[in-house]
Amino acid sequence: MDARTPAGSAFRSEDVARPPLSRFLQRCHAEIAGDRTGAVADYIPELAKANPDHFGISVATTDGYIYEVGDSAVPFTIQSISKAFVFSLALETIGAEKVESLIGVEPSGEAFNSIRLRTDNRPFNPMVNAGAIACSGLVHDVEGSGAFDRILETLGRFAGRTLSVDEAVFASERATGDRNRAIAYLLRNYAVVKGDVDSVLDVYFRQCSVLVTARDIAVMAATLANRGRNPLSGEQVISPYAVARTLSVMTSAGMYDYAGEWIYRVGLPAKSGVGGGIVAALPSQLGLGTYAPLLDSHGNSVRGLKVCVALSSHFDLHLFNRSGDVRNGIAAEYNIGGVSSRRNRQPHEQTILDEHHQYCHVYELTGALTFGVIEYLSRRLVQQRPHSQFVILDLHRVPTITKAAGQVSVS
Ligand code: GLU
């Protein structure tokens, strides 16, 4: 796509063929590309080699459509973005009870590499280094020397392709990782990490060094948005339970010590990494991946953050600003006397219908049957019960029924 289309430029005829989101992302890229504030991470020497000009955006929808602008195919290391996905793997393979007994879910309000633990000596959450190292340790407990391969394979299933490791970044992480080593030994002291510290850290350093593109992380986010099913491969990568918990910690702690501000302003579960990536998910709708290696003082990509803010505010994507009227779930409501039928009936059948039509009520339902729609419908049914002995629910235009809706109907 042409990344130089000026912002707010006139509507051009060739644009007609492009979906509106494509035009928006392109304008957004062009507007933000000039921002050169921030600095590439240099505490790991290899990361300092990133090209500060790189800037890619990708959006993957839950029906599997991919938008890409700019450097969306440029590989970079996933870094802390891996933490969200490895947490979901730990929940899935080790079980929520064990994982939650060792790793908290409280925002720490501190930098990602803080060495402080909670007063009960557990890491604050899986999005800071202490919690992430604990997660890698849990996977290592179960998988032993196969732990990293399991993680790499899982990240690849989220992305829908086989991923690889940037060996130079891995070596650099390991050579300069004394702070993480200190955290890991502290965790071992409190039996949060049980395995050999160096082996666990090798898993953690390697998972941070996995190469991805903005497109990959958009698909990974779309998999989370799609309740764990990769919208491209169709594979169920992770359970909806693990997805909901992963999105929860992304919401409360995914953006370093900017997490509160982020959810307040942008309103999307997200995770960033010092490699310059940001991943964000809007449940049931889309995954967003951005790559731009210039970081702000919190460690978040400056341009990536601006893209997220622009997308969220332009399309009103804030998670807590949802609209919807449960009454719209009932498209029509009538008793069967009010409808004509082309069906031939026996005279005695017709007599019954003529005499009793007011006792048989039809509800034509439309759209997904959610908790709210079923609660509203069932309340109406109860209120109308004295008049209608028979109820017909027409589900022709109902594509899905949520679990919560099912619960209301059987309660
Ligand atoms: N490799 C990094 C570290 O633990 C991950 C940092 C990040 O992306 O926040 O130092």
Coordinates of C-alpha atoms and ligand atoms in Angstrom, one line a residue:
M1 CA 0.0 0.0 0.0
D2 CA 1.1 3.6 -0.6
A3 CA 2.2 4.9 2.8
R4 CA 2.5 8.5 1.6
T5 CA -1.1 9.3 1.0
P6 CA -1.5 12.7 2.8
A7 CA -3.8 12.7 5.8
G8 CA -7.3 13.9 5.1
S9 CA -6.7 13.7 1.3
A10 CA -9.6 13.9 -1.0
F11 CA -11.5 10.8 -1.7
R12 CA -10.0 9.3 -4.8
S13 CA -11.7 7.0 -7.3
E14 CA -9.2 4.2 -6.8
D15 CA -10.0 4.2 -3.1
V16 CA -13.5 2.9 -3.8
A17 CA -12.2 -0.6 -4.2
R18 CA -10.5 -0.5 -0.7
P19 CA -12.4 -1.2 2.5
P20 CA -12.7 1.9 4.7
L21 CA -10.4 0.5 7.3
S22 CA -7.7 0.1 4.8
R23 CA -7.9 3.8 3.9
F24 CA -8.0 4.8 7.5
L25 CA -4.9 2.7 8.4
Q26 CA -3.0 4.1 5.4
R27 CA -3.8 7.7 6.5
C28 CA -2.9 6.9 10.0
H29 CA 0.4 5.4 9.0
A30 CA 1.2 8.5 6.9
E31 CA 0.3 10.9 9.6
I32 CA 2.3 9.1 12.4
A33 CA 5.3 8.0 10.3
G34 CA 7.0 11.4 10.8
D35 CA 7.1 11.1 14.6
R36 CA 10.7 10.3 15.5
T37 CA 10.4 10.8 19.2
G38 CA 11.6 8.0 21.5
A39 CA 14.6 5.8 21.4
V40 CA 15.3 2.2 20.5
A41 CA 15.9 -0.2 23.5
D42 CA 19.6 -0.5 24.0
Y43 CA 19.9 -2.3 27.4
I44 CA 20.3 -5.5 25.2
P45 CA 23.0 -4.5 22.7
E46 CA 21.4 -6.4 19.8
L47 CA 18.2 -4.5 20.2
A48 CA 20.0 -1.2 19.6
K49 CA 20.6 -2.3 16.0
A50 CA 16.9 -1.9 15.2
N51 CA 16.1 0.4 12.3
P52 CA 14.3 3.4 13.9
D53 CA 12.5 4.1 10.6
H54 CA 10.6 0.8 10.5
F55 CA 6.9 1.3 11.0
G56 CA 4.3 -1.4 10.2
I57 CA 0.6 -1.8 11.0
S58 CA -1.6 -4.8 10.6
V59 CA -5.1 -5.6 11.5
A60 CA -6.6 -9.1 11.4
T61 CA -10.3 -9.6 11.7
T62 CA -11.9 -12.5 13.3
D63 CA -13.3 -13.7 10.0
G64 CA -9.7 -13.9 8.7
Y65 CA -9.2 -10.7 6.7
I66 CA -5.7 -9.1 7.0
Y67 CA -5.0 -5.4 6.5
E68 CA -1.3 -4.4 6.2
V69 CA 0.4 -1.0 5.9
G70 CA 4.1 -0.1 5.8
D71 CA 6.7 -2.4 7.3
S72 CA 4.2 -5.1 8.4
A73 CA 6.4 -7.9 7.1
V74 CA 9.6 -6.8 8.8
P75 CA 10.7 -9.3 11.5
F76 CA 11.5 -8.1 15.0
T77 CA 11.8 -9.9 18.3
I78 CA 8.5 -10.5 20.1
Q79 CA 10.0 -9.7 23.6
S80 CA 7.5 -9.2 26.3
I81 CA 4.5 -9.8 24.0
S82 CA 5.4 -13.4 24.4
K83 CA 4.4 -13.2 28.0
A84 CA 0.7 -13.0 27.3
F85 CA 0.8 -16.1 25.0
V86 CA 3.0 -18.2 27.3
F87 CA 0.7 -17.4 30.2
S88 CA -2.2 -18.7 28.2
L89 CA -0.1 -21.8 27.4
A90 CA 0.7 -22.3 31.1
L91 CA -3.0 -22.0 32.0
E92 CA -3.9 -24.5 29.4
T93 CA -1.2 -27.1 30.1
I94 CA -0.6 -26.7 33.8
G95 CA -4.1 -25.7 34.9
A96 CA -5.4 -22.5 36.3
E97 CA -5.3 -23.6 39.9
K98 CA -1.6 -24.3 39.9
V99 CA -0.7 -21.2 37.9
E100 CA -2.8 -18.9 39.9
S101 CA -1.4 -20.3 43.2
L102 CA 2.1 -19.2 42.1
I103 CA 1.5 -16.0 40.0
G104 CA -0.8 -13.1 41.0
V105 CA -3.0 -11.1 38.7
E106 CA -2.5 -7.7 40.3
P107 CA -1.0 -4.8 38.4
S108 CA 2.3 -3.9 40.0
G109 CA 2.5 -0.2 38.9
E110 CA 6.2 -0.8 38.5
A111 CA 8.6 -1.3 35.6
F112 CA 8.6 -4.6 33.7
N113 CA 11.9 -5.7 35.2
S114 CA 11.1 -4.8 38.8
I115 CA 12.7 -7.2 41.3
R116 CA 10.0 -6.7 43.9
L117 CA 7.5 -9.5 44.6
R118 CA 4.1 -9.3 46.4
T119 CA 4.1 -9.6 50.2
D120 CA 3.3 -13.3 49.8
N121 CA 6.4 -13.7 47.6
R122 CA 4.5 -14.3 44.4
P123 CA 5.1 -12.3 41.3
F124 CA 2.5 -9.5 40.8
N125 CA 1.3 -10.8 37.5
P126 CA 2.5 -12.8 34.4
M127 CA 3.1 -9.6 32.4
V128 CA 6.1 -8.5 34.4
N129 CA 9.4 -10.3 34.1
A130 CA 9.1 -12.1 37.5
G131 CA 5.7 -13.5 36.5
A132 CA 6.8 -14.4 33.0
I133 CA 9.9 -16.2 34.2
A134 CA 7.7 -18.1 36.7
C135 CA 5.4 -19.1 33.7
S136 CA 8.4 -20.2 31.7
G137 CA 9.5 -22.2 34.8
L138 CA 6.1 -23.9 35.0
V139 CA 6.2 -24.9 31.3
H140 CA 9.8 -26.1 32.0
D141 CA 8.6 -28.2 34.9
V142 CA 6.2 -30.1 32.7
E143 CA 8.1 -30.2 29.4
G144 CA 11.7 -30.3 30.6
S145 CA 14.2 -29.8 27.8
G146 CA 11.3 -29.6 25.3
A147 CA 9.9 -26.5 27.0
F148 CA 11.1 -24.0 24.5
D149 CA 10.0 -26.1 21.5
R150 CA 6.5 -26.3 23.0
I151 CA 6.4 -22.5 23.5
L152 CA 7.7 -21.9 19.9
E153 CA 5.2 -24.3 18.5
T154 CA 2.4 -22.6 20.4
L155 CA 3.4 -19.1 19.4
G156 CA 3.5 -20.4 15.8
R157 CA -0.1 -21.8 16.1
F158 CA -1.2 -18.4 17.4
A159 CA 0.5 -16.8 14.4
G160 CA -0.6 -19.4 11.9
R161 CA 2.9 -20.1 10.7
T162 CA 6.2 -21.6 11.8
L163 CA 8.3 -19.1 13.8
S164 CA 12.0 -18.9 14.4
V165 CA 14.5 -17.4 16.9
D166 CA 16.9 -14.5 16.4
E167 CA 19.9 -16.3 17.8
A168 CA 22.0 -13.0 18.1
V169 CA 19.3 -11.4 20.2
F170 CA 19.0 -14.6 22.3
A171 CA 22.8 -14.6 22.9
S172 CA 22.7 -10.9 23.8
E173 CA 19.8 -11.4 26.2
R174 CA 21.6 -14.2 27.9
A175 CA 24.9 -12.3 28.1
T176 CA 23.3 -9.2 29.7
G177 CA 20.5 -10.8 31.6
D178 CA 21.8 -10.5 35.2
R179 CA 18.8 -8.7 36.4
N180 CA 16.5 -11.4 35.2
R181 CA 18.9 -13.9 36.7
A182 CA 18.5 -12.1 40.1
I183 CA 14.7 -12.3 39.7
A184 CA 14.8 -16.0 38.8
Y185 CA 17.0 -16.8 41.9
L186 CA 14.7 -14.8 44.1
L187 CA 11.7 -16.9 42.7
R188 CA 13.6 -20.1 43.3
N189 CA 14.3 -19.0 46.8
Y190 CA 10.5 -18.8 47.3
A191 CA 9.9 -22.1 45.4
V192 CA 8.0 -20.2 42.7
V193 CA 10.6 -21.5 40.2
K194 CA 11.6 -25.0 41.0
G195 CA 13.8 -26.0 38.0
D196 CA 17.4 -25.2 37.2
V197 CA 17.6 -21.4 37.0
D198 CA 19.8 -21.3 33.9
S199 CA 17.6 -23.7 32.0
V200 CA 14.4 -21.8 32.9
L201 CA 16.1 -18.5 31.9
D202 CA 17.2 -20.0 28.6
V203 CA 13.5 -20.8 27.9
Y204 CA 12.6 -17.2 28.9
F205 CA 15.4 -15.5 26.9
R206 CA 14.6 -17.6 23.9
Q207 CA 10.9 -16.9 24.0
C208 CA 11.7 -13.2 24.1
S209 CA 13.9 -13.7 21.0
V210 CA 11.3 -15.2 18.7
L211 CA 11.0 -13.3 15.4
V212 CA 7.5 -12.1 14.4
T213 CA 6.1 -9.4 12.1
A214 CA 3.3 -6.9 12.7
R215 CA 1.1 -9.2 10.6
D216 CA 2.0 -12.2 12.8
I217 CA 1.1 -10.4 16.0
A218 CA -2.1 -9.1 14.5
V219 CA -3.1 -12.7 13.7
M220 CA -2.0 -13.8 17.2
A221 CA -4.3 -11.1 18.7
A222 CA -7.1 -12.0 16.4
T223 CA -6.8 -15.6 17.7
L224 CA -7.3 -14.2 21.2
A225 CA -10.2 -12.0 19.9
N226 CA -11.7 -15.1 18.3
R227 CA -11.9 -17.1 21.6
G228 CA -8.7 -19.0 20.9
R229 CA -9.5 -20.1 17.3
N230 CA -6.9 -18.9 14.8
P231 CA -9.1 -17.2 12.1
L232 CA -6.7 -18.1 9.3
S233 CA -5.9 -21.7 10.1
G234 CA -9.2 -22.4 11.8
E235 CA -7.3 -24.2 14.6
Q236 CA -8.5 -24.0 18.2
V237 CA -5.1 -23.0 19.7
I238 CA -6.2 -22.3 23.3
S239 CA -9.4 -22.6 25.3
P240 CA -11.9 -19.7 25.8
Y241 CA -11.1 -19.9 29.5
A242 CA -7.4 -19.3 29.0
V243 CA -8.2 -16.5 26.5
A244 CA -10.5 -14.6 28.9
R245 CA -7.8 -14.8 31.7
T246 CA -5.0 -13.8 29.3
L247 CA -7.0 -10.8 28.0
S248 CA -7.8 -9.9 31.6
V249 CA -4.1 -9.5 32.6
M250 CA -3.4 -7.8 29.3
T251 CA -6.1 -5.3 30.3
S252 CA -4.8 -4.6 33.8
A253 CA -1.1 -5.0 33.3
G254 CA -0.1 -5.4 29.6
M255 CA 1.4 -2.0 28.9
Y256 CA 4.1 -1.8 31.6
D257 CA 3.6 1.0 34.1
Y258 CA 1.3 2.8 31.7
A259 CA -1.3 0.1 31.9
G260 CA -3.9 2.1 33.8
E261 CA -3.6 5.1 31.6
W262 CA -3.8 2.8 28.6
I263 CA -7.0 1.0 29.4
Y264 CA -8.5 4.4 30.4
R265 CA -7.7 6.0 27.1
V266 CA -7.5 3.2 24.6
G267 CA -9.7 0.6 26.2
L268 CA -8.3 -2.5 24.5
P269 CA -6.4 -5.4 26.1
A270 CA -2.9 -5.1 24.9
K271 CA 0.7 -6.1 25.4
S272 CA 3.9 -4.4 24.2
G273 CA 7.5 -5.4 24.0
V274 CA 10.8 -3.6 24.0
G275 CA 11.4 -4.9 20.5
G276 CA 8.9 -2.2 19.4
G277 CA 5.8 -4.3 18.9
I278 CA 2.3 -3.7 20.4
V279 CA -0.4 -6.3 20.2
A280 CA -4.1 -5.4 21.0
A281 CA -7.3 -7.3 20.7
L282 CA -10.9 -6.3 20.5
P283 CA -12.8 -9.4 21.6
S284 CA -15.0 -11.0 18.8
Q285 CA -13.8 -8.4 16.3
L286 CA -10.1 -7.9 15.6
G287 CA -6.5 -8.2 16.4
L288 CA -4.0 -5.3 15.9
G289 CA -0.3 -5.5 15.5
T290 CA 2.1 -2.6 15.2
Y291 CA 5.8 -2.4 14.9
A292 CA 7.9 0.7 15.4
P293 CA 11.0 0.4 17.5
L294 CA 11.3 3.9 19.0
L295 CA 10.1 3.6 22.6
D296 CA 8.8 6.0 25.2
S297 CA 10.0 6.2 28.8
H298 CA 7.6 3.3 29.8
G299 CA 9.0 1.0 27.1
N300 CA 6.0 1.3 24.7
S301 CA 6.4 2.0 21.0
V302 CA 5.7 5.7 20.5
R303 CA 4.1 5.3 17.0
G304 CA 2.5 2.0 17.9
L305 CA 0.7 3.7 20.8
K306 CA -0.4 6.5 18.5
V307 CA -1.9 4.0 16.1
C308 CA -3.8 2.3 18.8
V309 CA -5.1 5.6 20.2
A310 CA -6.2 6.8 16.7
L311 CA -7.9 3.5 15.8
S312 CA -9.7 3.2 19.1
S313 CA -10.9 6.8 19.1
H314 CA -11.8 7.0 15.4
F315 CA -13.9 3.8 15.5
D316 CA -15.0 4.1 19.1
L317 CA -13.5 0.7 20.0
H318 CA -13.1 1.3 23.8
L319 CA -14.1 -2.0 25.4
F320 CA -16.3 -0.3 27.9
N321 CA -18.2 1.8 25.5
R322 CA -20.4 -0.8 23.9
S323 CA -23.8 -0.2 22.6
G324 CA -26.7 -2.6 22.0
D325 CA -30.3 -2.8 22.9
V326 CA -31.5 -6.2 24.0
R327 CA -35.0 -5.3 22.7
N328 CA -33.6 -5.5 19.2
G329 CA -33.2 -9.2 19.6
I330 CA -36.9 -9.6 19.0
A331 CA -37.6 -8.7 15.4
A332 CA -41.3 -9.4 15.5
E333 CA -43.9 -10.7 17.9
Y334 CA -47.5 -11.8 17.2
N335 CA -50.1 -14.4 17.8
I336 CA -50.6 -16.9 15.0
G337 CA -54.1 -15.4 14.2
G338 CA -52.3 -12.4 12.7
V339 CA -50.4 -14.4 10.0
S340 CA -51.6 -16.0 6.9
S341 CA -50.4 -19.4 6.0
R342 CA -50.3 -21.0 2.6
R343 CA -50.4 -24.5 4.1
N344 CA -53.5 -26.6 3.4
R345 CA -55.1 -27.6 6.6
Q346 CA -57.9 -30.0 7.5
P347 CA -61.1 -28.3 8.4
H348 CA -60.9 -29.5 12.0
E349 CA -57.3 -28.1 12.3
Q350 CA -58.4 -24.8 10.9
T351 CA -61.2 -24.6 13.4
I352 CA -58.8 -25.1 16.3
L353 CA -56.6 -22.4 14.9
D354 CA -59.5 -20.0 14.4
E355 CA -60.7 -20.5 17.9
H356 CA -57.4 -20.6 19.8
H357 CA -55.0 -18.5 17.8
Q358 CA -54.7 -15.9 20.6
Y359 CA -53.1 -18.6 22.8
C360 CA -50.2 -19.2 20.5
H361 CA -47.5 -16.5 20.5
V362 CA -44.7 -16.3 18.0
Y363 CA -41.4 -14.5 18.7
E364 CA -39.1 -14.0 15.7
L365 CA -35.6 -13.6 17.2
T366 CA -32.7 -12.1 15.4
G367 CA -28.9 -11.8 15.9
A368 CA -26.8 -13.5 18.5
L369 CA -28.8 -14.7 21.5
T370 CA -26.8 -13.2 24.4
F371 CA -27.5 -13.2 28.1
G372 CA -29.3 -9.8 27.8
V373 CA -31.6 -10.9 24.9
I374 CA -32.7 -14.1 26.6
E375 CA -33.2 -12.4 29.9
Y376 CA -35.4 -9.8 28.2
L377 CA -37.3 -12.5 26.3
S378 CA -37.8 -14.8 29.2
R379 CA -39.1 -12.0 31.3
R380 CA -41.6 -11.1 28.6
L381 CA -42.7 -14.8 28.4
V382 CA -43.3 -15.0 32.1
Q383 CA -45.3 -11.7 32.0
Q384 CA -47.4 -13.0 29.1
R385 CA -47.9 -16.5 30.3
P386 CA -51.5 -16.0 31.4
H387 CA -52.5 -15.2 27.9
S388 CA -50.4 -17.5 25.7
Q389 CA -50.3 -21.3 26.4
F390 CA -48.0 -22.0 23.5
V391 CA -44.9 -20.1 22.4
I392 CA -43.0 -20.5 19.1
L393 CA -39.5 -19.2 19.0
D394 CA -38.4 -18.6 15.4
L395 CA -34.6 -19.0 15.4
H396 CA -34.1 -18.7 11.6
R397 CA -32.2 -15.5 12.0
V398 CA -30.2 -16.5 15.1
P399 CA -26.6 -17.4 14.2
T400 CA -25.3 -18.1 17.8
I401 CA -26.5 -18.6 21.3
T402 CA -24.0 -17.8 24.0
K403 CA -23.4 -20.0 27.0
A404 CA -24.7 -17.4 29.3
A405 CA -28.0 -17.2 27.3
G406 CA -28.3 -21.0 27.5
Q407 CA -27.9 -20.7 31.3
V408 CA -30.8 -18.1 31.6
S409 CA -33.1 -20.3 29.5
V410 CA -32.6 -23.4 31.8
S411 CA -32.4 -21.5 35.2
Ligands
GLU1 N1 13.9 -9.6 27.0 C1 13.3 -8.7 27.8 C2 13.7 -8.7 29.3 O1 13.3 -9.5 30.0 C3 11.8 -8.5 27.7 C4 11.6 -7.1 27.9 C5 10.3 -6.5 27.4 O2 9.9 -6.6 26.2 O3 9.6 -5.9 28.2 O4 14.5 -8.0 29.6

